[in-house]
Amino acid sequence: MTASVYLAAVGPEGLAQVARLCAGHAHYLAEKLAELGFAPMSGKPFFNEFLTSCPVDAHQLVNRLAEHGILAGLPTHDGILWCATELNTRAEIDRVVSVVKEVCDR
Amino acid sequence: MKLLFERSVAGRKQTIFPDLDVPEATFDETLIRQSAPRLPQMAEVDLGRHYTELAKQTHGVNDGFYPLGSCTMKYNPRVNEQVAALPGFADIHPLQPEETVQGCLGAMHELEGMLAEICGMDAMTLQPAAGAHGEYTGLLLIRAHHLANGDTGRTKIIVPDSAHGTNPASAVMAGFTVVSVPSDAQGGVDLDALRAAVGPDTAGLMLTNPNTLGLFDPNIVEICQIIHEAGGLCYYDGANLNAVMGHARPGDMGFDCVHVNLHKTFSTPHGGGGPGSGPVGCKAFLAPYLPNPRVVERPDGTLAFSCDEQSVGKVRSFYGNFLVAVRALAYILTLGREGIPEASASAVLNANYLAHFLSEAGYVLPYGERCMHEFVIDVGPLKAETGVSAMDVAKRLLDFGVHPPTMYFPLIVHEALMAEPTETESRETLDEFVGLMTGILKEAHEDGERLHSAPFTCPIGRPDEVKAARKPHVRYEFDEEG
């Protein structure tokens, strides 16, 4: 029910904009993380979620982000899974990246 | 009324999302769809009016009396909705670090403890998504227990003939064979038939108490003893817990495991406002088999999820319908130690009041006026006299803004109407219902033929309910598809 109200509210144009925002934000985040040494684990296209290597301890990184009020990154057995959506903003993503950089620089 | 797609106007839209604030991601053309999705294009005001119209065509608890037997359609308190909407409960993700959801774990832990106390059990899981799912989970616990004992020959589950239809279905789903035992003349389990049914192949018994006739089985302790002496375990179908909560506990009657329906007894919404939730409780010896993970308290007082190797595994993703559990917790905390037994006492009183006055009005109550939270009317004699069936009476009630009682259940009464008023209805509402039912009885005697066409005021009258259930037509077909 909620999903059908949502789809009717956003309509065809809104849904496409959601996709543009999701993909744009995720690719922007991936690019910034790659500059810090978080290499994509797959060369294949991705939408709003992507797996990277994690040059620092993934759990420590996630905890540090949480201390900054950011829940980002899901540690996996060989890296870390990231995600960005239409609800995020460029400023928020920049904040995530700055905290990640701070952990990497330690 | 028009459907969403029929209200759609090309180019009409709502501005919800911001412009892209980062470079646009590019994809290979082969990955991009070539045509826009066919979704409705509407203004917010028209969307609002559309759903308001749909809501008006739907009867809910807020629209009128809803005595749907065995479903416990009580009022869903608004404060529960407010509590469940708190950001700390609503805006979370099940994969968040435990340290960031201690309050949610606390809510789950508290609710488990309170439900265990109400049911007389030692441990609970909130994972099952509804009542029948809870039955299935409970049966998995029983199976795990027997298998852990090397007892592979216990393949049969005993179910009384007055049981909810989900009981035998759940038993078969869990890999058991079902043995049905008849009811005695008073509507309880026939003890001699039960003794004859048990044996070394008995895995357990599934029982609702009070049963679907609204009768508390006076032999309940003996029934559980017969099963236990045969080596089986006893499962309590908690669908009718609203009749006894705060007064009697399944664990004290002899049951080993139980499910409760949060969407019945604990006031959380059914159906469209749901989803449901069917927590399962058990005695300590079954607790290691409960679905993983369970909420446990660490030595430092913080809470964490923990998995047990003996667990039957997960029965649902993550932790069940968590926000439903939050609503139930709010309900129990609102009612408290005094309110819980008061609610069930009022539910029983309301049912007895209604049973008495409907009997006085001329309806036949095959098991007498005394009942627990619900009772069964037998429309058979009226049908024999006037041709008016349980279906006709039920359909006529729709004209008066009342949801009918459950029809044609339990199966042991052929023209059954099963009514459960719940504690949340006032005396005035019950009196109005008696008045309506009295009027329908009069109509049946004066012009019974006419009632075969009821209802007369609803958007639709008598749909083909079998076809509607088996071949629902819920997909919009665009013109070009013919």
Coordinates of C-alpha atoms in Angstrom, one line a residue:
Chain A
M1 CA 0.0 0.0 0.0
T2 CA 2.7 2.4 1.0
A3 CA 4.8 1.5 -2.0
S4 CA 1.8 2.1 -4.4
V5 CA 1.2 5.5 -2.9
Y6 CA 4.9 6.3 -3.2
L7 CA 5.0 5.3 -6.9
A8 CA 1.9 7.3 -7.7
A9 CA 3.3 10.3 -5.9
V10 CA 6.7 10.3 -7.6
G11 CA 5.4 9.3 -11.0
P12 CA 7.6 8.4 -14.0
E13 CA 9.7 11.5 -13.9
G14 CA 10.2 11.4 -10.1
L15 CA 11.3 7.8 -10.2
A16 CA 13.9 8.6 -12.8
Q17 CA 15.2 11.5 -10.7
V18 CA 15.5 9.1 -7.7
A19 CA 17.6 6.9 -9.9
R20 CA 19.8 9.8 -11.1
L21 CA 20.3 11.0 -7.5
C22 CA 21.1 7.5 -6.2
A23 CA 23.5 6.6 -9.0
G24 CA 25.1 10.1 -9.0
H25 CA 25.7 10.1 -5.2
A26 CA 27.0 6.6 -5.1
H27 CA 29.4 7.2 -8.0
Y28 CA 30.6 10.5 -6.3
L29 CA 31.2 8.6 -3.0
A30 CA 33.0 5.8 -4.8
E31 CA 35.3 8.2 -6.6
K32 CA 36.2 10.1 -3.4
L33 CA 36.8 6.8 -1.5
A34 CA 39.0 5.5 -4.3
E35 CA 41.2 8.5 -3.9
L36 CA 41.7 7.4 -0.3
G37 CA 42.7 3.8 -1.3
F38 CA 39.3 2.1 -1.1
A39 CA 39.5 0.2 -4.4
P40 CA 36.3 -1.0 -6.1
M41 CA 36.1 -4.8 -5.8
S42 CA 34.4 -5.2 -9.1
G43 CA 34.9 -3.4 -12.4
K44 CA 31.3 -3.9 -13.3
P45 CA 28.7 -1.1 -13.4
F46 CA 27.0 -0.4 -10.1
F47 CA 23.9 1.6 -9.2
N48 CA 23.6 2.9 -5.6
E49 CA 25.7 0.2 -3.7
F50 CA 29.3 -0.9 -4.2
L51 CA 31.9 -3.0 -2.5
T52 CA 35.4 -1.7 -1.9
S53 CA 38.6 -2.9 -0.3
C54 CA 39.2 -1.5 3.2
P55 CA 42.8 -0.4 3.9
V56 CA 41.9 0.3 7.6
D57 CA 40.1 -1.9 10.1
A58 CA 36.5 -1.9 8.8
H59 CA 34.8 -2.2 12.2
Q60 CA 36.9 0.6 13.7
L61 CA 36.0 2.8 10.7
V62 CA 32.3 2.1 11.0
N63 CA 32.4 2.9 14.7
R64 CA 34.3 6.1 14.1
L65 CA 31.7 7.2 11.6
A66 CA 29.0 6.3 14.1
E67 CA 30.6 8.6 16.6
H68 CA 30.1 11.3 14.1
G69 CA 26.5 10.4 13.8
I70 CA 26.9 8.7 10.4
L71 CA 25.9 5.1 9.8
A72 CA 27.8 4.2 6.7
G73 CA 29.5 1.1 5.4
L74 CA 28.8 -2.5 6.2
P75 CA 31.9 -4.5 6.9
T76 CA 32.1 -7.8 4.8
H77 CA 34.6 -10.6 5.0
D78 CA 36.9 -9.0 2.4
G79 CA 36.0 -5.3 2.3
I80 CA 33.2 -2.9 3.0
L81 CA 29.9 -2.3 1.4
W82 CA 28.9 1.3 0.7
C83 CA 25.6 2.9 -0.3
A84 CA 24.2 6.3 -1.1
T85 CA 20.7 7.2 -2.0
E86 CA 18.5 10.1 -3.1
L87 CA 18.1 11.1 0.6
N88 CA 21.8 12.0 0.8
T89 CA 23.5 15.2 -0.2
R90 CA 26.9 16.1 -1.6
A91 CA 27.6 17.9 1.7
E92 CA 26.8 14.7 3.7
I93 CA 29.0 12.6 1.4
D94 CA 31.9 15.0 1.8
R95 CA 31.5 14.7 5.6
V96 CA 31.7 10.9 5.3
V97 CA 34.8 11.2 3.2
S98 CA 36.5 13.6 5.6
V99 CA 35.9 11.2 8.5
V100 CA 37.2 8.3 6.5
K101 CA 40.3 10.4 5.6
E102 CA 40.8 11.2 9.2
V103 CA 40.8 7.5 10.1
C104 CA 43.2 6.7 7.2
D105 CA 45.6 9.5 8.2
R106 CA 46.0 8.2 11.8
Chain B
M1 CA -14.7 4.9 -9.1
K2 CA -11.8 5.7 -11.3
L3 CA -8.5 3.9 -10.8
L4 CA -5.2 5.7 -10.4
F5 CA -4.2 5.1 -14.0
E6 CA -7.5 6.5 -15.2
R7 CA -7.0 9.7 -13.1
S8 CA -3.5 10.1 -14.6
V9 CA -2.8 13.2 -16.8
A10 CA 0.3 13.4 -18.9
G11 CA 2.8 15.9 -17.6
R12 CA 1.2 16.4 -14.2
K13 CA 3.6 15.8 -11.3
Q14 CA 4.7 16.7 -7.8
T15 CA 8.0 18.3 -7.1
I16 CA 9.6 16.1 -4.4
F17 CA 13.2 15.6 -5.3
P18 CA 16.0 18.1 -5.5
D19 CA 18.2 18.7 -8.5
L20 CA 21.3 16.6 -8.8
D21 CA 24.1 18.1 -6.7
V22 CA 27.0 15.9 -8.0
P23 CA 28.1 14.9 -11.5
E24 CA 25.5 12.6 -13.2
A25 CA 26.6 9.0 -13.3
T26 CA 26.8 7.6 -16.8
F27 CA 25.9 4.1 -17.9
D28 CA 26.2 2.0 -21.1
E29 CA 23.1 2.6 -23.2
T30 CA 22.2 -1.1 -23.1
L31 CA 21.6 -0.7 -19.3
I32 CA 19.2 2.2 -19.6
R33 CA 15.5 1.6 -20.2
Q34 CA 14.2 3.1 -23.4
S35 CA 10.8 4.1 -22.3
A36 CA 9.6 5.8 -19.1
P37 CA 7.9 3.6 -16.5
R38 CA 4.1 3.7 -16.9
L39 CA 3.2 5.2 -13.5
P40 CA 0.3 7.5 -12.7
Q41 CA 1.0 11.2 -13.2
M42 CA -0.9 13.1 -10.5
A43 CA -1.1 16.1 -8.3
E44 CA -0.9 15.5 -4.6
V45 CA -4.4 16.7 -3.9
D46 CA -5.9 14.2 -6.4
L47 CA -3.8 11.4 -5.0
G48 CA -5.1 12.3 -1.5
R49 CA -8.7 12.3 -2.7
H50 CA -8.2 9.0 -4.5
Y51 CA -7.0 7.2 -1.3
T52 CA -9.6 8.9 0.8
E53 CA -12.3 7.5 -1.5
L54 CA -10.8 4.0 -1.3
A55 CA -10.7 4.3 2.5
K56 CA -14.4 5.3 2.5
Q57 CA -15.2 2.1 0.6
T58 CA -13.4 0.0 3.2
H59 CA -14.9 -1.0 6.6
G60 CA -12.4 -0.8 9.4
V61 CA -12.4 -0.8 13.2
N62 CA -12.7 3.0 13.1
D63 CA -15.8 2.8 10.9
G64 CA -18.1 0.7 13.0
F65 CA -18.6 -2.4 15.1
Y66 CA -16.5 -5.4 13.9
P67 CA -17.4 -8.5 15.9
L68 CA -15.4 -10.9 13.6
G69 CA -15.0 -14.0 15.8
S70 CA -11.6 -15.4 16.4
C71 CA -10.0 -12.2 15.0
T72 CA -10.2 -10.0 18.1
M73 CA -10.9 -6.7 16.2
K74 CA -10.3 -4.4 19.1
Y75 CA -9.5 -0.7 18.9
N76 CA -6.0 0.1 17.9
P77 CA -4.9 2.9 20.3
R78 CA -3.5 6.0 18.5
V79 CA -0.8 6.4 21.1
N80 CA 0.7 3.1 19.9
E81 CA 1.1 4.6 16.4
Q82 CA 2.8 7.7 17.9
V83 CA 5.2 5.5 19.8
A84 CA 6.0 3.3 16.8
A85 CA 6.7 6.4 14.7
L86 CA 9.4 7.8 17.0
P87 CA 12.5 8.2 14.9
G88 CA 14.6 6.0 17.1
F89 CA 12.3 3.1 16.4
A90 CA 11.2 3.9 12.8
D91 CA 14.3 5.3 11.1
I92 CA 16.7 2.5 11.7
H93 CA 18.2 -0.4 9.7
P94 CA 18.4 -4.0 10.9
L95 CA 22.1 -4.2 10.0
Q96 CA 23.1 -1.2 12.2
P97 CA 25.7 -1.9 14.9
E98 CA 24.1 -3.2 18.1
E99 CA 25.6 -0.2 20.1
T100 CA 23.4 2.2 18.0
V101 CA 20.1 0.4 18.6
Q102 CA 20.2 -0.4 22.3
G103 CA 16.8 1.2 22.8
C104 CA 15.3 -1.1 20.2
L105 CA 16.9 -4.2 21.7
G106 CA 15.6 -3.0 25.0
A107 CA 12.0 -2.7 23.7
M108 CA 12.3 -6.3 22.3
H109 CA 13.7 -7.6 25.5
E110 CA 11.1 -6.0 27.6
L111 CA 8.2 -7.2 25.4
E112 CA 9.6 -10.7 25.4
G113 CA 9.7 -10.7 29.2
M114 CA 6.1 -9.3 29.5
L115 CA 4.7 -11.8 27.0
A116 CA 6.5 -14.6 28.8
E117 CA 5.0 -13.5 32.1
I118 CA 1.4 -13.3 30.6
C119 CA 1.8 -16.7 29.0
G120 CA 3.6 -18.5 31.8
M121 CA 6.6 -19.3 29.6
D122 CA 10.3 -18.9 30.2
A123 CA 11.5 -17.5 26.8
M124 CA 10.0 -15.8 23.7
T125 CA 10.9 -15.0 20.2
L126 CA 9.4 -12.1 18.3
Q127 CA 10.4 -13.4 14.9
P128 CA 7.3 -15.1 13.5
A129 CA 5.3 -12.8 11.3
A130 CA 1.7 -13.9 12.2
G131 CA -0.3 -16.5 14.1
A132 CA 0.1 -19.5 11.7
H133 CA 3.8 -18.7 11.3
G134 CA 4.0 -18.9 15.1
E135 CA 2.3 -22.3 15.0
Y136 CA 4.8 -23.5 12.4
T137 CA 7.7 -22.2 14.6
G138 CA 6.3 -23.8 17.7
L139 CA 6.0 -27.1 15.9
L140 CA 9.6 -26.8 14.7
L141 CA 10.6 -26.5 18.4
I142 CA 8.6 -29.7 19.2
R143 CA 10.2 -31.6 16.3
A144 CA 13.7 -30.4 17.4
H145 CA 13.1 -31.6 20.9
H146 CA 12.1 -35.1 19.9
L147 CA 14.9 -35.4 17.4
A148 CA 17.4 -34.2 20.0
N149 CA 16.2 -37.1 22.2
G150 CA 16.7 -39.5 19.3
D151 CA 12.9 -39.9 19.2
T152 CA 12.4 -40.1 15.4
G153 CA 9.1 -42.0 15.6
R154 CA 7.0 -39.1 16.9
T155 CA 5.3 -38.0 13.7
K156 CA 1.8 -37.2 14.7
I157 CA 0.2 -34.0 15.9
I158 CA -3.3 -34.2 17.5
V159 CA -5.7 -31.4 16.7
P160 CA -9.3 -31.1 18.0
D161 CA -12.0 -30.8 15.3
S162 CA -12.9 -27.3 16.6
A163 CA -9.4 -26.0 15.9
H164 CA -8.5 -23.1 13.7
G165 CA -7.9 -24.4 10.2
T166 CA -4.3 -23.1 10.4
N167 CA -3.5 -25.8 13.1
P168 CA -3.6 -28.9 10.8
A169 CA -2.1 -26.8 8.0
S170 CA 0.9 -25.8 10.1
A171 CA 1.4 -29.3 11.3
V172 CA 1.6 -30.6 7.8
M173 CA 3.9 -27.8 6.8
A174 CA 6.2 -28.8 9.7
G175 CA 6.3 -32.4 8.4
F176 CA 3.8 -34.0 10.7
T177 CA 0.7 -36.1 10.1
V178 CA -2.5 -34.8 11.6
V179 CA -4.8 -36.8 13.8
S180 CA -8.2 -35.1 14.5
V181 CA -10.1 -35.8 17.7
P182 CA -13.8 -35.0 18.1
S183 CA -15.4 -32.6 20.5
D184 CA -17.7 -33.9 23.2
A185 CA -21.3 -32.8 23.7
Q186 CA -20.2 -29.8 25.7
G187 CA -17.9 -28.6 23.0
G188 CA -14.6 -29.6 24.7
V189 CA -12.1 -32.2 23.8
D190 CA -13.5 -35.8 24.0
L191 CA -11.1 -37.3 26.6
D192 CA -11.8 -40.9 25.7
A193 CA -11.1 -40.1 22.0
L194 CA -7.9 -38.3 23.0
R195 CA -6.7 -41.3 25.1
A196 CA -7.4 -43.6 22.2
A197 CA -5.5 -41.3 19.8
V198 CA -2.2 -40.9 21.8
G199 CA 0.7 -43.4 21.5
P200 CA 4.4 -43.7 20.9
D201 CA 4.0 -41.8 17.6
T202 CA 2.5 -38.7 19.3
A203 CA 4.7 -35.7 18.8
G204 CA 2.2 -33.3 20.4
L205 CA -1.2 -31.6 20.7
M206 CA -2.3 -28.2 19.3
L207 CA -5.1 -26.7 21.3
T208 CA -6.9 -23.3 21.5
N209 CA -8.3 -22.6 24.9
P210 CA -10.9 -21.2 25.1
N211 CA -11.7 -22.9 21.8
T212 CA -13.4 -21.5 18.7
L213 CA -16.8 -22.1 20.3
G214 CA -15.7 -19.6 23.0
L215 CA -15.6 -22.4 25.6
F216 CA -12.9 -22.9 28.2
D217 CA -12.1 -26.6 28.4
P218 CA -12.6 -27.6 32.0
N219 CA -10.4 -30.7 31.4
I220 CA -7.4 -28.7 30.2
V221 CA -5.0 -30.0 32.9
E222 CA -6.0 -33.6 32.2
I223 CA -5.7 -33.1 28.5
C224 CA -2.1 -31.9 28.9
Q225 CA -1.3 -34.8 31.2
I226 CA -2.6 -37.3 28.7
I227 CA -0.3 -35.9 26.0
H228 CA 2.7 -35.6 28.4
E229 CA 2.2 -39.2 29.7
A230 CA 2.3 -40.4 26.0
G231 CA 5.6 -38.5 25.6
G232 CA 4.2 -35.7 23.5
L233 CA 4.3 -31.9 24.0
C234 CA 1.5 -29.4 24.2
Y235 CA 1.2 -26.4 21.9
Y236 CA -1.2 -23.5 22.8
D237 CA -2.7 -21.6 19.9
G238 CA -2.9 -18.2 21.5
A239 CA -5.4 -16.8 19.0
N240 CA -8.0 -16.6 21.8
L241 CA -5.7 -15.3 24.6
N242 CA -7.8 -12.2 24.9
A243 CA -10.3 -14.3 26.9
V244 CA -7.8 -15.2 29.6
M245 CA -4.9 -12.8 29.7
G246 CA -4.0 -11.8 33.2
H247 CA -6.3 -14.5 34.6
A248 CA -4.9 -17.8 33.5
R249 CA -1.6 -18.8 31.9
P250 CA -1.1 -21.5 29.2
G251 CA 2.2 -22.4 31.0
D252 CA 0.2 -23.2 34.2
M253 CA -2.3 -25.3 32.3
G254 CA 0.5 -27.6 31.2
F255 CA 1.4 -26.1 27.8
D256 CA 5.1 -26.3 26.7
C257 CA 5.0 -23.7 23.9
V258 CA 2.6 -21.0 22.7
H259 CA 2.1 -18.3 20.1
V260 CA 0.3 -15.0 20.7
N261 CA -1.1 -12.7 18.1
L262 CA 0.0 -9.2 18.7
H263 CA -2.5 -8.1 16.1
K264 CA -5.4 -9.6 18.1
T265 CA -4.8 -9.6 21.9
F266 CA -2.3 -6.8 22.0
S267 CA -4.2 -4.2 19.9
T268 CA -1.9 -3.8 16.9
P269 CA -3.6 -3.2 13.6
H270 CA -4.7 -6.1 11.3
G271 CA -4.7 -6.2 7.6
G272 CA -4.0 -3.0 5.8
G273 CA -2.6 -1.4 9.0
G274 CA -0.6 -4.5 10.0
P275 CA 1.5 -6.5 9.4
G276 CA 0.7 -9.1 11.9
S277 CA 3.1 -10.6 14.5
G278 CA 3.0 -14.0 16.1
P279 CA 5.7 -14.2 18.9
V280 CA 6.3 -17.7 20.2
G281 CA 7.0 -18.6 23.8
C282 CA 8.3 -21.8 25.3
K283 CA 9.4 -23.5 28.5
A284 CA 13.1 -23.4 29.3
F285 CA 13.8 -26.9 27.9
L286 CA 12.7 -25.8 24.4
A287 CA 14.5 -22.4 24.5
P288 CA 17.7 -23.5 22.9
Y289 CA 15.7 -24.3 19.7
L290 CA 14.1 -20.9 19.4
P291 CA 14.9 -19.1 16.1
N292 CA 18.2 -17.2 15.9
P293 CA 19.1 -14.5 16.9
R294 CA 17.8 -13.8 20.3
V295 CA 18.3 -10.7 22.4
V296 CA 20.5 -11.4 25.4
E297 CA 21.9 -9.2 28.2
R298 CA 25.7 -8.9 28.4
P299 CA 27.4 -9.0 31.8
D300 CA 27.9 -5.2 31.5
G301 CA 24.1 -4.7 31.2
T302 CA 24.1 -3.8 27.5
L303 CA 22.0 -5.9 25.1
A304 CA 23.2 -7.9 22.1
F305 CA 21.9 -10.5 19.5
S306 CA 23.0 -14.0 20.2
C307 CA 22.8 -17.2 18.2
D308 CA 22.4 -20.8 19.6
E309 CA 23.8 -23.8 17.7
Q310 CA 20.7 -25.9 18.6
S311 CA 18.3 -23.3 17.1
V312 CA 15.8 -24.3 14.4
G313 CA 17.3 -21.4 12.4
K314 CA 15.6 -18.3 11.2
V315 CA 11.9 -18.3 10.4
R316 CA 11.9 -14.8 9.1
S317 CA 14.4 -12.2 8.0
F318 CA 16.0 -10.2 10.8
Y319 CA 13.9 -9.8 14.0
G320 CA 10.2 -10.0 13.0
N321 CA 7.9 -7.1 12.5
F322 CA 9.6 -4.9 15.0
L323 CA 7.4 -1.8 14.8
V324 CA 4.4 -4.0 15.5
A325 CA 6.2 -5.3 18.6
V326 CA 6.7 -1.7 19.7
R327 CA 3.0 -1.0 19.5
A328 CA 2.3 -4.1 21.6
L329 CA 4.8 -3.0 24.2
A330 CA 3.1 0.4 24.3
Y331 CA -0.3 -1.3 24.8
I332 CA 0.9 -3.6 27.6
L333 CA 2.6 -0.6 29.4
T334 CA -0.6 1.5 29.0
L335 CA -2.8 -1.3 30.5
G336 CA -0.3 -2.5 33.1
R337 CA -0.8 -5.1 35.8
E338 CA -4.4 -4.1 36.5
G339 CA -5.5 -3.2 32.9
I340 CA -4.5 -6.5 31.3
P341 CA -6.9 -8.7 33.4
E342 CA -9.5 -5.9 33.2
A343 CA -9.4 -6.0 29.5
S344 CA -9.9 -9.7 29.2
A345 CA -12.7 -9.7 31.9
S346 CA -14.5 -7.0 29.9
A347 CA -14.1 -8.9 26.7
V348 CA -15.7 -11.9 28.3
L349 CA -18.5 -9.8 29.9
N350 CA -19.3 -8.1 26.6
A351 CA -19.5 -11.5 24.8
N352 CA -21.8 -12.9 27.5
Y353 CA -24.0 -9.8 27.4
L354 CA -24.3 -10.1 23.6
A355 CA -24.9 -13.8 23.7
H356 CA -27.7 -13.4 26.3
F357 CA -29.6 -10.7 24.4
L358 CA -29.2 -12.4 21.0
S359 CA -30.6 -15.6 22.6
E360 CA -33.4 -13.6 24.1
A361 CA -34.1 -12.0 20.6
G362 CA -34.6 -15.5 19.2
Y363 CA -31.2 -16.6 17.9
V364 CA -30.1 -20.2 18.6
L365 CA -26.9 -20.6 20.6
P366 CA -26.1 -24.3 20.4
Y367 CA -23.6 -24.3 23.3
G368 CA -25.7 -22.1 25.6
E369 CA -25.4 -18.5 26.6
R370 CA -22.3 -18.9 28.8
C371 CA -19.1 -18.2 26.9
M372 CA -15.7 -16.7 27.2
H373 CA -14.7 -14.0 24.7
E374 CA -16.8 -15.2 21.8
F375 CA -19.8 -17.4 21.0
V376 CA -21.4 -19.2 18.1
I377 CA -24.9 -18.6 16.7
D378 CA -26.5 -21.4 14.8
V379 CA -28.5 -19.9 12.0
G380 CA -29.5 -23.5 10.9
P381 CA -33.0 -23.4 12.6
L382 CA -33.8 -20.0 11.0
K383 CA -32.7 -21.3 7.6
A384 CA -35.0 -24.3 8.0
E385 CA -37.9 -22.1 8.9
T386 CA -37.4 -19.1 6.5
G387 CA -34.6 -20.0 4.0
V388 CA -32.4 -17.2 5.4
S389 CA -28.9 -18.4 5.9
A390 CA -25.9 -17.3 7.9
M391 CA -24.6 -15.7 4.7
D392 CA -27.8 -13.7 4.3
V393 CA -27.7 -12.4 7.9
A394 CA -24.1 -11.5 7.5
K395 CA -24.7 -9.6 4.2
R396 CA -27.7 -7.7 5.6
L397 CA -25.5 -6.4 8.5
L398 CA -23.3 -4.6 6.0
D399 CA -26.2 -2.3 5.1
F400 CA -26.0 -1.0 8.7
G401 CA -22.3 -0.2 8.8
V402 CA -21.5 -3.3 10.9
H403 CA -18.9 -5.9 9.9
P404 CA -20.5 -9.3 10.2
P405 CA -19.4 -12.0 12.6
T406 CA -17.2 -14.8 11.2
M407 CA -19.3 -17.0 8.9
Y408 CA -19.4 -20.8 8.6
F409 CA -16.7 -21.3 11.3
P410 CA -16.2 -23.4 13.3
L411 CA -17.0 -26.1 10.9
I412 CA -18.8 -28.2 13.5
V413 CA -21.7 -25.8 13.4
H414 CA -22.9 -25.7 9.8
E415 CA -24.7 -22.3 9.7
A416 CA -22.3 -20.7 12.1
L417 CA -22.0 -17.0 12.9
M418 CA -19.2 -16.5 15.4
A419 CA -19.3 -13.2 17.2
E420 CA -16.5 -11.6 19.3
P421 CA -17.3 -8.1 20.5
T422 CA -14.0 -7.5 22.4
E423 CA -13.6 -5.3 25.4
T424 CA -13.4 -2.0 23.5
E425 CA -17.1 -1.8 22.6
S426 CA -19.5 0.1 24.7
R427 CA -22.8 -1.2 26.0
E428 CA -24.6 1.2 23.6
T429 CA -22.8 -0.4 20.6
L430 CA -23.7 -3.9 21.8
D431 CA -27.4 -2.8 22.3
E432 CA -27.5 -1.3 18.8
F433 CA -26.1 -4.6 17.4
V434 CA -28.8 -6.6 19.2
G435 CA -31.4 -4.2 17.7
L436 CA -30.1 -4.7 14.2
M437 CA -30.0 -8.5 14.6
T438 CA -33.5 -8.4 16.0
G439 CA -34.6 -6.4 13.0
I440 CA -33.0 -8.9 10.6
L441 CA -34.8 -11.8 12.3
K442 CA -38.1 -9.9 11.8
E443 CA -37.2 -9.4 8.1
A444 CA -36.4 -13.1 7.7
H445 CA -39.8 -14.1 8.9
E446 CA -41.6 -11.4 6.9
D447 CA -39.8 -11.6 3.6
G448 CA -36.9 -14.0 3.8
E449 CA -36.6 -14.1 0.0
R450 CA -35.5 -10.5 -0.1
L451 CA -32.5 -11.1 2.2
H452 CA -30.9 -13.4 -0.4
S453 CA -30.1 -10.1 -2.3
A454 CA -28.6 -8.2 0.6
P455 CA -26.6 -6.0 1.0
F456 CA -28.6 -3.2 -0.7
T457 CA -26.3 -0.2 0.0
C458 CA -22.7 -1.4 -0.5
P459 CA -20.6 -0.6 -3.6
I460 CA -20.7 -4.3 -4.5
G461 CA -23.2 -6.9 -3.2
R462 CA -22.3 -10.6 -3.6
P463 CA -19.0 -11.1 -5.3
D464 CA -17.9 -14.5 -6.4
E465 CA -15.7 -14.9 -3.3
V466 CA -14.0 -18.1 -4.5
K467 CA -13.0 -16.6 -7.8
A468 CA -11.9 -13.4 -6.0
A469 CA -9.7 -15.4 -3.8
R470 CA -8.3 -17.8 -6.4
K471 CA -8.1 -15.5 -9.4
P472 CA -7.8 -12.0 -8.1
H473 CA -7.9 -9.4 -10.9
V474 CA -5.6 -6.7 -9.5
R475 CA -3.4 -5.7 -12.5
Y476 CA -4.3 -2.7 -14.6
E477 CA -4.3 -3.4 -18.3
F478 CA -3.4 -0.5 -20.5
D479 CA -5.4 0.0 -23.7
E480 CA -2.7 -1.2 -26.1
E481 CA -2.7 -4.6 -24.3
G482 CA -6.4 -5.0 -25.2

